[in-house]
GROMACS .gro file of C-alpha atoms in nm:
model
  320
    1UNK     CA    1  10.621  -6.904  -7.081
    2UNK     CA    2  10.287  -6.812  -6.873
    3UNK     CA    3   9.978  -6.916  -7.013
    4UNK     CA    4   9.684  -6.621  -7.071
    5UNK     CA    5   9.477  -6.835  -6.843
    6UNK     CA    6   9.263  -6.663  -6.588
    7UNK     CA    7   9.084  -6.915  -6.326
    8UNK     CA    8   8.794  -6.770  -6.211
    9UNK     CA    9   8.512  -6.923  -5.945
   10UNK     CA   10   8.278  -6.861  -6.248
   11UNK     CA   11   8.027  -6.673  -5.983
   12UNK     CA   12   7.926  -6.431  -6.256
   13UNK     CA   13   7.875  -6.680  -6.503
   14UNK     CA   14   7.568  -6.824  -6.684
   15UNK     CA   15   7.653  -7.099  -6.405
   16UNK     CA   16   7.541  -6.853  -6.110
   17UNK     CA   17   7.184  -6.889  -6.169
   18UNK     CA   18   7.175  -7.246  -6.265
   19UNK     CA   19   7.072  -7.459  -5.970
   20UNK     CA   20   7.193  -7.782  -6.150
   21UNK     CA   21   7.578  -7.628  -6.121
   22UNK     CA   22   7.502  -7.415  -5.818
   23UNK     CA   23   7.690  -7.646  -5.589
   24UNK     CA   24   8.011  -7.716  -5.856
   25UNK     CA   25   8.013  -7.379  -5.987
   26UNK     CA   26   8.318  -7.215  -5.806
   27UNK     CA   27   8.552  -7.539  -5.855
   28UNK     CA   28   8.434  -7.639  -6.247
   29UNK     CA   29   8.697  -7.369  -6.342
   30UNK     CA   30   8.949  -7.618  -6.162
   31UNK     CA   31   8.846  -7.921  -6.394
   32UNK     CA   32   9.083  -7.853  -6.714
   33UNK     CA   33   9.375  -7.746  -6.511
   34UNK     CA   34   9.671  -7.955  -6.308
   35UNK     CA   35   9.502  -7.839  -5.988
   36UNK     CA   36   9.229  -8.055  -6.047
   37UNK     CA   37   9.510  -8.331  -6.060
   38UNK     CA   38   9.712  -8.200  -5.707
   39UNK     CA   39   9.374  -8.213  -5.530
   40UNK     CA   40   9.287  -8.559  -5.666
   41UNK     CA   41   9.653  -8.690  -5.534
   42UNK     CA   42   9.590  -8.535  -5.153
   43UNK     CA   43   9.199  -8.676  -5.176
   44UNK     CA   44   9.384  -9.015  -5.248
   45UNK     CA   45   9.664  -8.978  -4.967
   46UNK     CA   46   9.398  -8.887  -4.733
   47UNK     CA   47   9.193  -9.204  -4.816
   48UNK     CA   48   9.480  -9.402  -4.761
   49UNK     CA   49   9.546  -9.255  -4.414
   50UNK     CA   50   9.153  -9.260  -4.359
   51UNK     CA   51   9.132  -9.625  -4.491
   52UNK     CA   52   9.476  -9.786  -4.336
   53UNK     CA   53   9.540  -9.930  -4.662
   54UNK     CA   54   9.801 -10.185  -4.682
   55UNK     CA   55   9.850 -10.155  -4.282
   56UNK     CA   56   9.699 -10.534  -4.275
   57UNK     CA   57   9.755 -10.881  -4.436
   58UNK     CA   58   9.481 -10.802  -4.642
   59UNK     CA   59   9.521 -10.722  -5.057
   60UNK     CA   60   9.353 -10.364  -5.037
   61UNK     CA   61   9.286 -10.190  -5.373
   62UNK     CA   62   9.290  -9.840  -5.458
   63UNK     CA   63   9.155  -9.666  -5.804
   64UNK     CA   64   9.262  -9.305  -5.900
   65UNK     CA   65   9.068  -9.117  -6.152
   66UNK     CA   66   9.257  -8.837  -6.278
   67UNK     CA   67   8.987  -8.682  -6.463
   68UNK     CA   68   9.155  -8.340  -6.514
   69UNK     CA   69   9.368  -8.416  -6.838
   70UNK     CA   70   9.038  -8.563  -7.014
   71UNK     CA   71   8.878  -8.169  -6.955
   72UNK     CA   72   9.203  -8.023  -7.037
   73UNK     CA   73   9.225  -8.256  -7.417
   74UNK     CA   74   8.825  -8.203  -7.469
   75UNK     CA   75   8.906  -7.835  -7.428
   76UNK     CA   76   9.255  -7.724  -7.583
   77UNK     CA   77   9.315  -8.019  -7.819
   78UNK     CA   78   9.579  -8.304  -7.718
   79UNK     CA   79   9.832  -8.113  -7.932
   80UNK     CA   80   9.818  -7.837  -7.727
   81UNK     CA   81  10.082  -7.652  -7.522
   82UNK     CA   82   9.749  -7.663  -7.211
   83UNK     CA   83   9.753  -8.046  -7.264
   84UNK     CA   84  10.166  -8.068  -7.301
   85UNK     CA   85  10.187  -7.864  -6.912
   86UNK     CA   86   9.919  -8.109  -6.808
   87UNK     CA   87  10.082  -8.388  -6.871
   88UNK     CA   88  10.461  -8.242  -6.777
   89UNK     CA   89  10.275  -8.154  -6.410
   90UNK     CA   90  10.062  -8.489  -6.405
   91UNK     CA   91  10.435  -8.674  -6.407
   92UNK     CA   92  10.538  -8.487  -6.131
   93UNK     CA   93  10.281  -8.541  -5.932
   94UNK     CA   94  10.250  -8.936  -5.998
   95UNK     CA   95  10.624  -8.929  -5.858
   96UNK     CA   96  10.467  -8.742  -5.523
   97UNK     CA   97  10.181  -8.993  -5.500
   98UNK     CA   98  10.456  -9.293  -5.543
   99UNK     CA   99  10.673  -9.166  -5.321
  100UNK     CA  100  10.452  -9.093  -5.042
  101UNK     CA  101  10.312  -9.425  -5.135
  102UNK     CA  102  10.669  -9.588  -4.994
  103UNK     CA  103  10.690  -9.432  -4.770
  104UNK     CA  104  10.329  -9.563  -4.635
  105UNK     CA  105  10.345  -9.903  -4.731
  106UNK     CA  106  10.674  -9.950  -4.918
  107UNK     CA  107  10.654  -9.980  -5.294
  108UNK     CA  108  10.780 -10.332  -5.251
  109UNK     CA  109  10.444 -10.423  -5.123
  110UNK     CA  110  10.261 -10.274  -5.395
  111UNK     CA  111  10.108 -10.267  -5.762
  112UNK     CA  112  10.101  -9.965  -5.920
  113UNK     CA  113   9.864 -10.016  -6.291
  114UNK     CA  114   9.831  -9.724  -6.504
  115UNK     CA  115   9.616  -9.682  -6.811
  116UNK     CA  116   9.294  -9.438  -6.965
  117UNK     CA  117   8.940  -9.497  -7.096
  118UNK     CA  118   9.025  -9.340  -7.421
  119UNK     CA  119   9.222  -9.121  -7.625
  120UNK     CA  120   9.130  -8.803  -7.807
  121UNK     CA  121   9.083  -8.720  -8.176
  122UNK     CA  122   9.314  -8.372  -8.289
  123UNK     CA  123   9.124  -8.021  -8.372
  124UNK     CA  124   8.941  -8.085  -8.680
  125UNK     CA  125   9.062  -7.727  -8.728
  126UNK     CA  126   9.462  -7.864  -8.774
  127UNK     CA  127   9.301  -8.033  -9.086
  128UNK     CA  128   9.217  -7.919  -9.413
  129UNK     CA  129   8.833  -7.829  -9.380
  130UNK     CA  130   8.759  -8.101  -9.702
  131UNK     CA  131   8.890  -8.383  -9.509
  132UNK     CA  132   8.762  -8.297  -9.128
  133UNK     CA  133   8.463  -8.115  -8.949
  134UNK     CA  134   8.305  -8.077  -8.662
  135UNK     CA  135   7.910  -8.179  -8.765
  136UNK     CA  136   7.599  -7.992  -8.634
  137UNK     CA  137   7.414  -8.301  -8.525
  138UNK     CA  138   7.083  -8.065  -8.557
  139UNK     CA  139   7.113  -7.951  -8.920
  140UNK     CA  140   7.263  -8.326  -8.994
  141UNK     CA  141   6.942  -8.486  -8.905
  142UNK     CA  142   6.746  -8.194  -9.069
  143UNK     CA  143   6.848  -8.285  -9.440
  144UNK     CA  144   6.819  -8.696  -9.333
  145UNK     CA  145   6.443  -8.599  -9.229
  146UNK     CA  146   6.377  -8.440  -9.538
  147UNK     CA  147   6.566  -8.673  -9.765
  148UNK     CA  148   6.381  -9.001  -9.580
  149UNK     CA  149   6.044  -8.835  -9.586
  150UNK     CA  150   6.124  -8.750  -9.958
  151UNK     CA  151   6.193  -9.123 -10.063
  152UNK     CA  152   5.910  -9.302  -9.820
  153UNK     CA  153   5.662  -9.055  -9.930
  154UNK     CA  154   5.568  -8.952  -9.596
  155UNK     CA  155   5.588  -8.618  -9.378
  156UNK     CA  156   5.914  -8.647  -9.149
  157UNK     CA  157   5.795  -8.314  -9.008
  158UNK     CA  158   5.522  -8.424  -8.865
  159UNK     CA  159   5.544  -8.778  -8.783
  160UNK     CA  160   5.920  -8.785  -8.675
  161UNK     CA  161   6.005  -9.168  -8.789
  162UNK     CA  162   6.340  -9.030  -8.724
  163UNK     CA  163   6.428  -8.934  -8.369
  164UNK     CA  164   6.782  -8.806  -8.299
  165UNK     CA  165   7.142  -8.821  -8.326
  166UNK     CA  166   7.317  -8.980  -8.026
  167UNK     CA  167   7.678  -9.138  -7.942
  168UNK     CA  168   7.656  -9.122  -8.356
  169UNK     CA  169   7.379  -9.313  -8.350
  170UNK     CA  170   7.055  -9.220  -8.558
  171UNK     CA  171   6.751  -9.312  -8.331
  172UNK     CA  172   6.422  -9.440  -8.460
  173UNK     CA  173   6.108  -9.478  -8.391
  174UNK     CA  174   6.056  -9.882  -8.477
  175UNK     CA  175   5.729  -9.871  -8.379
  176UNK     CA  176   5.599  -9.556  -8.615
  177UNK     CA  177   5.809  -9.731  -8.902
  178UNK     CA  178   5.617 -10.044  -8.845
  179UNK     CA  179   5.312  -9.853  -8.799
  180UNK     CA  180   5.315  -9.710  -9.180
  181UNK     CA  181   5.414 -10.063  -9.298
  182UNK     CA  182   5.787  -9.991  -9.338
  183UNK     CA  183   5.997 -10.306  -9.368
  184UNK     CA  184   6.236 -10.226  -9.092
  185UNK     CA  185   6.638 -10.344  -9.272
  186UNK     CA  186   6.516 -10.137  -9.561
  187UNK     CA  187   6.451  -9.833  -9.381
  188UNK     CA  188   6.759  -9.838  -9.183
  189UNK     CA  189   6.940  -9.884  -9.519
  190UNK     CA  190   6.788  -9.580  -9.648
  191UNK     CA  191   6.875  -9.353  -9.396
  192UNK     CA  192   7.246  -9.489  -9.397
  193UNK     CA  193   7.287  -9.404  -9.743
  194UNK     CA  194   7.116  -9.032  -9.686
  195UNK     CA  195   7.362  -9.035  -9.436
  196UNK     CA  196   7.656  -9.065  -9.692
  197UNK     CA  197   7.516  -8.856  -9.921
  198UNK     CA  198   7.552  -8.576  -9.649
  199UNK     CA  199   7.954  -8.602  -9.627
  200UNK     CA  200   8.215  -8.643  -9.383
  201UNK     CA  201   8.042  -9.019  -9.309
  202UNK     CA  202   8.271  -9.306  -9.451
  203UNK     CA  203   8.053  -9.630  -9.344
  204UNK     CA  204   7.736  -9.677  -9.168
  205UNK     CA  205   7.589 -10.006  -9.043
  206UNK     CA  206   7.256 -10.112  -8.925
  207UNK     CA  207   7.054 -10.280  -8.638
  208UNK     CA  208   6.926 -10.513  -8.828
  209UNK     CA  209   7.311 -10.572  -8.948
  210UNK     CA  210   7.450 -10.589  -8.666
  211UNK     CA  211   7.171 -10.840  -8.475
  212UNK     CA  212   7.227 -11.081  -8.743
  213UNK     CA  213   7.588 -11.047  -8.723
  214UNK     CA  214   7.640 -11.088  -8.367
  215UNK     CA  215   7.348 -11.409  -8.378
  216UNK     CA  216   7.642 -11.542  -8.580
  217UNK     CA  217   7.933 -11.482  -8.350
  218UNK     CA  218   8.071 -11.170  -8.483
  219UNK     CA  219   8.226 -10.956  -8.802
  220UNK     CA  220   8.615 -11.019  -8.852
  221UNK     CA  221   8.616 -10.671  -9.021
  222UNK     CA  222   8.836 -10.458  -8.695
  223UNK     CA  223   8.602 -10.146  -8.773
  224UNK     CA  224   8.216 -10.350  -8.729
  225UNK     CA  225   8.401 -10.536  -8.450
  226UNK     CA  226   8.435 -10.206  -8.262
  227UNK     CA  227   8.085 -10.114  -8.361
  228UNK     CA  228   7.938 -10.512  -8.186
  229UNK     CA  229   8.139 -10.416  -7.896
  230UNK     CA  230   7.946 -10.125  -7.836
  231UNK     CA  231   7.612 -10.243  -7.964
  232UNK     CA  232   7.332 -10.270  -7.716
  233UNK     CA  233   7.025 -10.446  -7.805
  234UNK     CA  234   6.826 -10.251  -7.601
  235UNK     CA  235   6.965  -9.920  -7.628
  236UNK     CA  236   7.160  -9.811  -7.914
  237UNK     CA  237   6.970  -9.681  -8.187
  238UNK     CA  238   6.896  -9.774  -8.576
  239UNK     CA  239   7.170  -9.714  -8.740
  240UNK     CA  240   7.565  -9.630  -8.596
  241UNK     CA  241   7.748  -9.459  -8.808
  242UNK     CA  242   8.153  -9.382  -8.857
  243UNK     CA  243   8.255  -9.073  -8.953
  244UNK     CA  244   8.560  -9.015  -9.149
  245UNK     CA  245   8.950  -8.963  -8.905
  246UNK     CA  246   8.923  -8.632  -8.747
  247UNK     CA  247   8.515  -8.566  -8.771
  248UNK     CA  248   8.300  -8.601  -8.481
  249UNK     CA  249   7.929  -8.462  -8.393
  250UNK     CA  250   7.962  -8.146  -8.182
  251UNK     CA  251   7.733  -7.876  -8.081
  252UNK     CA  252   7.988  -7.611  -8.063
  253UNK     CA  253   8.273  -7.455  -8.282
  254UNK     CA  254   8.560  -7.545  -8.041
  255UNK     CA  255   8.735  -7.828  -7.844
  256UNK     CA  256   8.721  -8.171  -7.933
  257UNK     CA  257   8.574  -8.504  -7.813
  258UNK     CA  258   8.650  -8.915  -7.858
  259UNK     CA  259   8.495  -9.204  -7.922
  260UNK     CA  260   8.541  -9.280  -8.282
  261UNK     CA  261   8.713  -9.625  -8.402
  262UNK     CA  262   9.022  -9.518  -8.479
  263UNK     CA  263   9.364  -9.568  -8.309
  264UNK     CA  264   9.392  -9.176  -8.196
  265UNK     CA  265   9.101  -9.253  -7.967
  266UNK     CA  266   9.096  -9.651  -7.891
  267UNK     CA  267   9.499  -9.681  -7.813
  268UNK     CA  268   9.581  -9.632  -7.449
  269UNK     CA  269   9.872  -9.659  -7.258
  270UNK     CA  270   9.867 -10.010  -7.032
  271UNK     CA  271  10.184  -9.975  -6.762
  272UNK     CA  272  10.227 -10.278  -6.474
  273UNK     CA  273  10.434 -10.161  -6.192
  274UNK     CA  274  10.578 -10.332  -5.879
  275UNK     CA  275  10.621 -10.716  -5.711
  276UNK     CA  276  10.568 -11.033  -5.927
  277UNK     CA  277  10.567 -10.793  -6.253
  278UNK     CA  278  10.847 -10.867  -6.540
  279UNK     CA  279  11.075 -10.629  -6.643
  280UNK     CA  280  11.058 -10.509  -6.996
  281UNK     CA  281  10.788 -10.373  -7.284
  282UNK     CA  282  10.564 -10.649  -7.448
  283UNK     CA  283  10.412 -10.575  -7.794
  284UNK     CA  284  10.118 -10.819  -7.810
  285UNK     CA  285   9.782 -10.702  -7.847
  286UNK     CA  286   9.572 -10.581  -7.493
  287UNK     CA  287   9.332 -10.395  -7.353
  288UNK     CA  288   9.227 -10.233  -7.043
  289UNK     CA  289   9.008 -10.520  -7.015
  290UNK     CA  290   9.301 -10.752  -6.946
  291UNK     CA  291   9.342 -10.554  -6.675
  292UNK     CA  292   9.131 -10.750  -6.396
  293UNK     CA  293   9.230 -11.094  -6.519
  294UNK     CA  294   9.593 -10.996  -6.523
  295UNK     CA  295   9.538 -10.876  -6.154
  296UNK     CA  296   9.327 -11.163  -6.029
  297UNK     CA  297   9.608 -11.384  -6.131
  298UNK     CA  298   9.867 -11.250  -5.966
  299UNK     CA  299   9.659 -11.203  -5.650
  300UNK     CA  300   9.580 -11.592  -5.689
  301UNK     CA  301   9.209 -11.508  -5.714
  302UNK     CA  302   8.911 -11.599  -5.952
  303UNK     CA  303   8.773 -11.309  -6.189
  304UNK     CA  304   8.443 -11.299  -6.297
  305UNK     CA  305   8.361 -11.529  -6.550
  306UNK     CA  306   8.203 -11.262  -6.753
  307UNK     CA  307   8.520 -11.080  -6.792
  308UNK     CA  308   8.618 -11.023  -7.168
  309UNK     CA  309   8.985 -10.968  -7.030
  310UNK     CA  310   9.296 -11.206  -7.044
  311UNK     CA  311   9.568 -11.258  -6.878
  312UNK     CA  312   9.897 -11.097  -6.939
  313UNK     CA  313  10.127 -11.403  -6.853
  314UNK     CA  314  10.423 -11.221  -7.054
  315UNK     CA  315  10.418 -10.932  -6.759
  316UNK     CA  316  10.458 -11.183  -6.472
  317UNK     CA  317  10.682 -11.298  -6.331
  318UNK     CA  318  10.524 -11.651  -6.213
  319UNK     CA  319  10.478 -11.695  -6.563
  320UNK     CA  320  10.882 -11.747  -6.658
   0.00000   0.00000   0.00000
């Protein structure tokens, strides 16, 4: 019933003679635990004394970042009994916030939106160790080095065509690969399939791939869709690749991380609370993106055309 959890100001750490954490150090312990969450609630309660929000005729808008759960999950796993308190507490202390927030401004005159940035992939360690792993992003682009400079016939160890692992992303070095008269979409190819060959990888796909797809409005397959909507022409890297459920790139031997493509990190909770919102639970398709649109309509203003959100008509009520 009490967790073995000591917080300390981590003064005798490794942090104490770090001058990049010197400043953080004694409340980073804070970060994975519900305290972080109670001091986030009385930071926002004091900006909305500070700010007079809603005092006026004037929409105001307020964002919350409760950052404290995402340490907690990247730390003890989102199965864990850490994560299960977390969340228990984080309930409690959304009824606080709401409550002091009628009492403030009444919740009659407010819109409450709640949703994340991403979920969390389980332990690789609750898996069998064939079908999960956490991957040594240092040793994994080791054996591609050697493997590429074996099949070019060139010497990876010195002339480092092949960069770095990033956001699962092998980097390269275009202009080295053009330099020793590599055609570029072959080269990319190659290291995606030395990339297979190394396990725990289940599909890879390419700049070049992806360019050409996206020059032609876009891949129906869900899993390259995900890819294009992260692709940046400027600064992703040569080849992305997706590791199998449960498998991620890590430099240590505990914890876990997100950002893979499937549902246990890209499905979110997406909650409308308040005036002008429908009663009831909608199972069409969103995103977080739809969140803006959905608000600019109710508030009877214009979103940004570049917005890749939609509106939710089925959660208003001007829409009946």
């Amino acid at each position: 019933s009490v967790f073995p959890h000591k917080i300390s100001n981590f003064s005798d750490s490794a942090f104490a003679g770090n001058p990049q954490f010197s400043r953080y150090r004694r409340f980073d312990a804070l970060l994975p635990t519900p305290m972080g969450n109670d001091l986030t609630v009385r930071f926002a309660e004091a900006a909305m004394q500070a700010e007079q929000l809603g005092k006026d005729s004037v929409t105001d808008i307020l964002t919350v970042s409760f950052s404290s759960p995402d340490y907690c999950g990247h730390t003890f796993g989102p199965n864990s009994h850490e994560i299960e308190d977390m969340y228990v507490r984080l309930d409690r202390q959304l009824a606080g916030f709401f409550a002091y927030i009628d009492s403030a401004v009444g919740l009659r005159n407010t819109v409450i939106v709640l949703s994340a940035d991403h979920g969390v992939s389980p332990l690789p360690d609750e898996f069998p160790k064939k079908d999960a792993a956490r991957l040594n992003g240092k040793e994994f682009l080791t054996d591609i080095k050697v493997r590429i400079g074996q099949k070019f016939n060139y010497n990876e160890g010195n002339e480092n065509l092949i960069l770095s692992i990033s956001n699962d992303y092998i980097i390269l070095d275009y202009k080295a690969i053009d330099a020793h008269g590599f055609n570029r979409a072959k080269f990319e190819i190659a290291v995606g399939d030395a990339c297979l060959k190394e396990g725990y990888i289940s599909r890879y796909f390419t700049r070049s791939q992806l360019e050409l797809s996206l020059a032609a409005g876009g891949s129906k397959d869900p899993i390259q869709r995900k890819i294009e909507h992260g692709f940046n022409t400027a600064l992703s890297g040569g080849v992305a690749l997706v590791t199998v459920p449960h498998t991620f790139f890590s430099g240590g031997t505990t914890g876990t991380t997100h950002g893979s493509v499937y549902e246990y990190d890209t499905h979110v909770p997406l909650l409308f609370f308040g005036s002008g919102i429908n009663h009831g639970t909608f199972d069409t398709t969103c995103s977080p993106n739809d969140i803006s649109t959905t608000l600019a309509k109710l508030l009877d203003v214009h979103p940004d055309q570049k917005s890749a959100g939609r509106v939710l008509t089925t959660a208003l009520e001007s829409a009946k």
